[in-house]
JSON list of C-alpha atoms in Angstrom, two decimals:
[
{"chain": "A", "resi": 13, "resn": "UNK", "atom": "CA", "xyz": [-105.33, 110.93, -181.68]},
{"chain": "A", "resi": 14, "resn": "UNK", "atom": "CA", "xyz": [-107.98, 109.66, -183.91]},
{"chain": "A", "resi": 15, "resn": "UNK", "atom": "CA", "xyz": [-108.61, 105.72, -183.85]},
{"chain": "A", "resi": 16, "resn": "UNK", "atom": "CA", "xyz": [-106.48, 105.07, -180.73]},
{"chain": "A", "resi": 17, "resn": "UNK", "atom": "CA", "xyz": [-108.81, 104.34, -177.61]},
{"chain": "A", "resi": 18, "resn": "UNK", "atom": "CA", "xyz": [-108.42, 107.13, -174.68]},
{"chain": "A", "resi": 19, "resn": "UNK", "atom": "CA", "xyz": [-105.95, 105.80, -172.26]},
{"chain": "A", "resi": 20, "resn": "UNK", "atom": "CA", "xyz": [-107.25, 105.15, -168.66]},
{"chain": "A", "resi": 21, "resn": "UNK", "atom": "CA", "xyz": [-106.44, 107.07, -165.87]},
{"chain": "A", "resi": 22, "resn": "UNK", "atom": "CA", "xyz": [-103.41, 105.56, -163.39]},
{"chain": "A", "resi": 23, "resn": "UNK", "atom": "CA", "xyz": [-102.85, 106.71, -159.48]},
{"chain": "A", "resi": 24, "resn": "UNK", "atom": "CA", "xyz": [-102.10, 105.47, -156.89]},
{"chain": "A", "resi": 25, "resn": "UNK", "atom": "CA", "xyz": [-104.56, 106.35, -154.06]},
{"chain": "A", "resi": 26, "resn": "UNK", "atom": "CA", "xyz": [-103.01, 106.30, -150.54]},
{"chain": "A", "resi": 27, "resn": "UNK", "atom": "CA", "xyz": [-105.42, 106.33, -147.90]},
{"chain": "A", "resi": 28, "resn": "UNK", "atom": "CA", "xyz": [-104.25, 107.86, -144.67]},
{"chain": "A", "resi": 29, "resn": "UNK", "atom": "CA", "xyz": [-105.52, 109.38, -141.55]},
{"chain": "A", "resi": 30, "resn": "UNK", "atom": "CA", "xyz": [-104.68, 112.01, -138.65]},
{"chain": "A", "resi": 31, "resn": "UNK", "atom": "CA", "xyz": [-102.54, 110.96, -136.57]},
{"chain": "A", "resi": 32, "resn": "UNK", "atom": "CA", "xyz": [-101.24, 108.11, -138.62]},
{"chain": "A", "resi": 33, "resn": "UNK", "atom": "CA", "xyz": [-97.41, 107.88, -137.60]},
{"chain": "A", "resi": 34, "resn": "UNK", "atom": "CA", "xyz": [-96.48, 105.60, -140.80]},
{"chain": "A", "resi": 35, "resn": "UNK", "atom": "CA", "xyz": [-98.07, 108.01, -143.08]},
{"chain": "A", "resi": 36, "resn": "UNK", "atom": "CA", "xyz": [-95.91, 111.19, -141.30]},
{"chain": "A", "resi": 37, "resn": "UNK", "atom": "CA", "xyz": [-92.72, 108.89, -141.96]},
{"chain": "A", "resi": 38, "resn": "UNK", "atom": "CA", "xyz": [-94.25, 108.55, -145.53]},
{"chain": "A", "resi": 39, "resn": "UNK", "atom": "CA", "xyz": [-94.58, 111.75, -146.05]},
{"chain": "A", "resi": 40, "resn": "UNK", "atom": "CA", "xyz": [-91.31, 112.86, -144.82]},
{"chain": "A", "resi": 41, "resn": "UNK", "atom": "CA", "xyz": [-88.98, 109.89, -146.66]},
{"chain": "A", "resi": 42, "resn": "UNK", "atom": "CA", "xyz": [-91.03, 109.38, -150.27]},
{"chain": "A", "resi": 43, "resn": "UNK", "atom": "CA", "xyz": [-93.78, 112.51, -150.84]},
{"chain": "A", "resi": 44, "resn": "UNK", "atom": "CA", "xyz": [-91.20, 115.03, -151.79]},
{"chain": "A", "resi": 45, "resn": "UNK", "atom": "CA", "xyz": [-89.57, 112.54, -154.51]},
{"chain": "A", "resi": 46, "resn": "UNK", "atom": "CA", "xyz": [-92.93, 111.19, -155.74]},
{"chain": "A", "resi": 47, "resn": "UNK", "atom": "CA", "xyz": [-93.82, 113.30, -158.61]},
{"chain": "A", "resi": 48, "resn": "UNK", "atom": "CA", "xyz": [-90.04, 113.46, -159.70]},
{"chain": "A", "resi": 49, "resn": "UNK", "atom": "CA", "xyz": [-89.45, 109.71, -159.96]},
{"chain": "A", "resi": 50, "resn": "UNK", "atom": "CA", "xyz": [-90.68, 107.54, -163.13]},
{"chain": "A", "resi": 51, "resn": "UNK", "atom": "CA", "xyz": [-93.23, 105.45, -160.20]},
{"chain": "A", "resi": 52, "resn": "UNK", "atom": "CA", "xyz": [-94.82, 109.00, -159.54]},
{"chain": "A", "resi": 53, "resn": "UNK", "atom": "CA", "xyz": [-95.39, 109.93, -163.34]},
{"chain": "A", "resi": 54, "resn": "UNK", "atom": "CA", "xyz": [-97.26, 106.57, -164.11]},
{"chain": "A", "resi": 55, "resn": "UNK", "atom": "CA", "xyz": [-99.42, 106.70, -161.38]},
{"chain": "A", "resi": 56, "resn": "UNK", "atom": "CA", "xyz": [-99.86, 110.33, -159.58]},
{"chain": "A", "resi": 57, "resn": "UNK", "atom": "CA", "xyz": [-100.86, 110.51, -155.92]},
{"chain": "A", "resi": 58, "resn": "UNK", "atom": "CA", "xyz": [-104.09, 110.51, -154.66]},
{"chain": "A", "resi": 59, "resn": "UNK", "atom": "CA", "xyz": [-104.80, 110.95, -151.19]},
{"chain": "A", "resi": 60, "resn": "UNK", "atom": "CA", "xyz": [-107.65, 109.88, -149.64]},
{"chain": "A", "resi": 61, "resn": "UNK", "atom": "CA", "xyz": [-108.92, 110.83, -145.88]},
{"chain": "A", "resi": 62, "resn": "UNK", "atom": "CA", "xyz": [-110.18, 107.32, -144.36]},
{"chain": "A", "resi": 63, "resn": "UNK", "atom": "CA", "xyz": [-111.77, 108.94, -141.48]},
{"chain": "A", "resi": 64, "resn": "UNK", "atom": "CA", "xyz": [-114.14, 111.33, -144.18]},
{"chain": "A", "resi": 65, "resn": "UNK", "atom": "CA", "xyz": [-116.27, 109.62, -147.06]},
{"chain": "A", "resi": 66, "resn": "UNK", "atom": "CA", "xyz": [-114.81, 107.90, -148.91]},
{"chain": "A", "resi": 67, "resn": "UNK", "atom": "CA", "xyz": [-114.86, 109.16, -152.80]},
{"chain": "A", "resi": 68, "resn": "UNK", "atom": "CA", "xyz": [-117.69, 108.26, -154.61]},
{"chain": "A", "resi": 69, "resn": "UNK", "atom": "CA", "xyz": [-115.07, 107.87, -158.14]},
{"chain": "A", "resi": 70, "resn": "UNK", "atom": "CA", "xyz": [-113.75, 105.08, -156.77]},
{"chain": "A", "resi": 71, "resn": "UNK", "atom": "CA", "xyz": [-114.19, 101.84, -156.12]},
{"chain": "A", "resi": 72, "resn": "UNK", "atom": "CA", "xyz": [-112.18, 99.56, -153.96]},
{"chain": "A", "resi": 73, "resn": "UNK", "atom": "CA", "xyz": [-112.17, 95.84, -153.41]},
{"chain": "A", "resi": 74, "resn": "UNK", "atom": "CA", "xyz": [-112.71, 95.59, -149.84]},
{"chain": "A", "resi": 75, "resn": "UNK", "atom": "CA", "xyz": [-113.26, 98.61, -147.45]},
{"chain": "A", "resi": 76, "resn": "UNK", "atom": "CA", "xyz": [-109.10, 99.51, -146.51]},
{"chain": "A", "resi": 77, "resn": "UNK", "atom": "CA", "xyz": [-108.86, 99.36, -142.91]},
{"chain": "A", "resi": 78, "resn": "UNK", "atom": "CA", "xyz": [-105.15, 100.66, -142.20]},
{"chain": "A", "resi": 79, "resn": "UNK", "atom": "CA", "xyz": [-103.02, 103.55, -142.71]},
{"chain": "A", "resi": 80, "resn": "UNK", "atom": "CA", "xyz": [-101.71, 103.76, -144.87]},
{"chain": "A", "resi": 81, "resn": "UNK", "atom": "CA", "xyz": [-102.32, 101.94, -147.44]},
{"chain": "A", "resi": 82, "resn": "UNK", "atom": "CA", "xyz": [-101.87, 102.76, -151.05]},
{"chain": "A", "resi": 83, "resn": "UNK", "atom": "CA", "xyz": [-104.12, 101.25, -153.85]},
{"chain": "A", "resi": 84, "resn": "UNK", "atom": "CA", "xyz": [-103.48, 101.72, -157.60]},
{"chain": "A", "resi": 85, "resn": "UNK", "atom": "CA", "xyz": [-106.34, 102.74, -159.27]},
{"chain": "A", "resi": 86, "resn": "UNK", "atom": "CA", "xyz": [-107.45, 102.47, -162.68]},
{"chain": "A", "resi": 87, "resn": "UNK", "atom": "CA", "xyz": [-110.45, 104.69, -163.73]},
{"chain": "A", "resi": 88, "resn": "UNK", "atom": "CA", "xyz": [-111.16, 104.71, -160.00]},
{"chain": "A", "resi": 89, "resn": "UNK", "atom": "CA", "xyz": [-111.21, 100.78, -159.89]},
{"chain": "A", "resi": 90, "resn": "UNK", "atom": "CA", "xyz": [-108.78, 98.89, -157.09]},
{"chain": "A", "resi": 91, "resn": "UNK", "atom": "CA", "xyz": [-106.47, 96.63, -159.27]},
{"chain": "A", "resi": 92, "resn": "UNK", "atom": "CA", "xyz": [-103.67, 96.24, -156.77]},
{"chain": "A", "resi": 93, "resn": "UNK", "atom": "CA", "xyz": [-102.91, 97.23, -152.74]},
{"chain": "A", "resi": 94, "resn": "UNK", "atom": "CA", "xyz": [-99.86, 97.56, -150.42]},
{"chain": "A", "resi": 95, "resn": "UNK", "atom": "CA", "xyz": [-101.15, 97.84, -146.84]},
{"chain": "A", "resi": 96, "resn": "UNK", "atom": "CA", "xyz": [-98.93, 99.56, -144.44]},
{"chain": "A", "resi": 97, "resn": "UNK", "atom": "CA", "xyz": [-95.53, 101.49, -145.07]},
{"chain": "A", "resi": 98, "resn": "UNK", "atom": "CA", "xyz": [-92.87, 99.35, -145.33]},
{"chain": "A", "resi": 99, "resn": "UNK", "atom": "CA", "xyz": [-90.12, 101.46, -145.27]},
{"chain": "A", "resi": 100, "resn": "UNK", "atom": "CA", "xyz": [-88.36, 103.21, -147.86]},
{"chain": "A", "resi": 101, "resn": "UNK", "atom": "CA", "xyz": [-86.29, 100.35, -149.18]},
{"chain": "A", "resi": 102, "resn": "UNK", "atom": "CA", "xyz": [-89.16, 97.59, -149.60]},
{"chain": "A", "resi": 103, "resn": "UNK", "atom": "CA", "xyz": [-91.61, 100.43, -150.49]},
{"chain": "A", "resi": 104, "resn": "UNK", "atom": "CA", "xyz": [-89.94, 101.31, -153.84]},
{"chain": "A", "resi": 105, "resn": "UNK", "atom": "CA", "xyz": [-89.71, 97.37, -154.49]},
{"chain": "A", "resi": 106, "resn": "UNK", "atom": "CA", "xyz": [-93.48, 96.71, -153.64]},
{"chain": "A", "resi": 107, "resn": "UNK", "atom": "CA", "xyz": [-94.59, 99.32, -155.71]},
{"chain": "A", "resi": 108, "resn": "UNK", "atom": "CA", "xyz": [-92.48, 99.24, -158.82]},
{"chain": "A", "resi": 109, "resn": "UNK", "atom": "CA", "xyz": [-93.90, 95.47, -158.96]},
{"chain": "A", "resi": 110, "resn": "UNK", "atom": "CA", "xyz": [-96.81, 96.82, -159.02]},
{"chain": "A", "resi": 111, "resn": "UNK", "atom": "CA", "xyz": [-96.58, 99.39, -161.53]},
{"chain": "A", "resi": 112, "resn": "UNK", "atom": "CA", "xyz": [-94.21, 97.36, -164.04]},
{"chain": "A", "resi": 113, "resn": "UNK", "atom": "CA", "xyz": [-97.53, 94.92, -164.73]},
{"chain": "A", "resi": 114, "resn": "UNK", "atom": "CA", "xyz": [-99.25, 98.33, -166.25]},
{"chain": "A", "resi": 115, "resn": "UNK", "atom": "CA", "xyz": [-98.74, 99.67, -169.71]},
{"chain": "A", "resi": 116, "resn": "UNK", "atom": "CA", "xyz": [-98.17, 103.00, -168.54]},
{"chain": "A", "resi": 117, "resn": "UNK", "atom": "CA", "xyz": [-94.91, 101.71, -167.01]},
{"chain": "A", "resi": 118, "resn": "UNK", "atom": "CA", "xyz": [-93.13, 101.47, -170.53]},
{"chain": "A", "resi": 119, "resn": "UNK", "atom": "CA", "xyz": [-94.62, 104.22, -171.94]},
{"chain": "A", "resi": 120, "resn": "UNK", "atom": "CA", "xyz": [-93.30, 106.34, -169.17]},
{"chain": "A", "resi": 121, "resn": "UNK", "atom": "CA", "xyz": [-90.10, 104.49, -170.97]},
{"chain": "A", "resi": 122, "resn": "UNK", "atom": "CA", "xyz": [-90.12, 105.39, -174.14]},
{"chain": "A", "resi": 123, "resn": "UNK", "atom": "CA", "xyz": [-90.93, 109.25, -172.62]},
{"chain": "A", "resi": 124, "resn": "UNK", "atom": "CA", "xyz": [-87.58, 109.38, -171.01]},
{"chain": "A", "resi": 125, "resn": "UNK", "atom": "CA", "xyz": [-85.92, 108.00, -174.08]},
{"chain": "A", "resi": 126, "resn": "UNK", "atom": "CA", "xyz": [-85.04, 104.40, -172.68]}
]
């Protein structure tokens, strides 16, 4: 729309490996559900090989060192991190905290009529 600034772009990158057994368990317990659930529609998944090089769109605070870890992104730019998988329970937890500090998180609300 006209006079409203373009929105910046929300993911949340998760950097993984081969051979990474946390990101398998992952994969298996949370990837399916992602894009379905109101955490995956703020902030779409964006995965990113550790072991190739690393995109040049994005820019992270420090150089992530384990797998996996997942780093919201805005525009590309690192503004928060969760190192490790956690498990699903304290996953969900870490990462709605997360995601509730971002604007996206009520206007993905107010889409789903709450």
């Amino acid at each position: 729309m006209a006079g409203q600034p373009a929105r910046a772009d929300l993911e949340l990158g998760m950097v993984e490996r081969v051979g990474c057994a946390y990101c398998v368990l992952w994969d298996r317990e949370i990837a399916p559900i992602w894009p379905k659930t109101r955490e995956g529609r703020t902030a779409p998944l964006r995965r990113i090989d550790l072991d190739a090089n690393l995109p040049g769109d994005v820019r992270f605070a420090s150089r992530p060192r384990f797998t996996p870890t997942f780093v919201l992104l805005r525009d590309g730019l690192e503004i928060g991190r969760l190192e490790g998988y956690p498990g699903e329970d304290f996953f969900w937890g870490l990462i709605g905290a997360m995601l509730q500090q971002q604007p996206e998180w009520a206007q993905t609300d107010e889409d789903e009529g709450g």
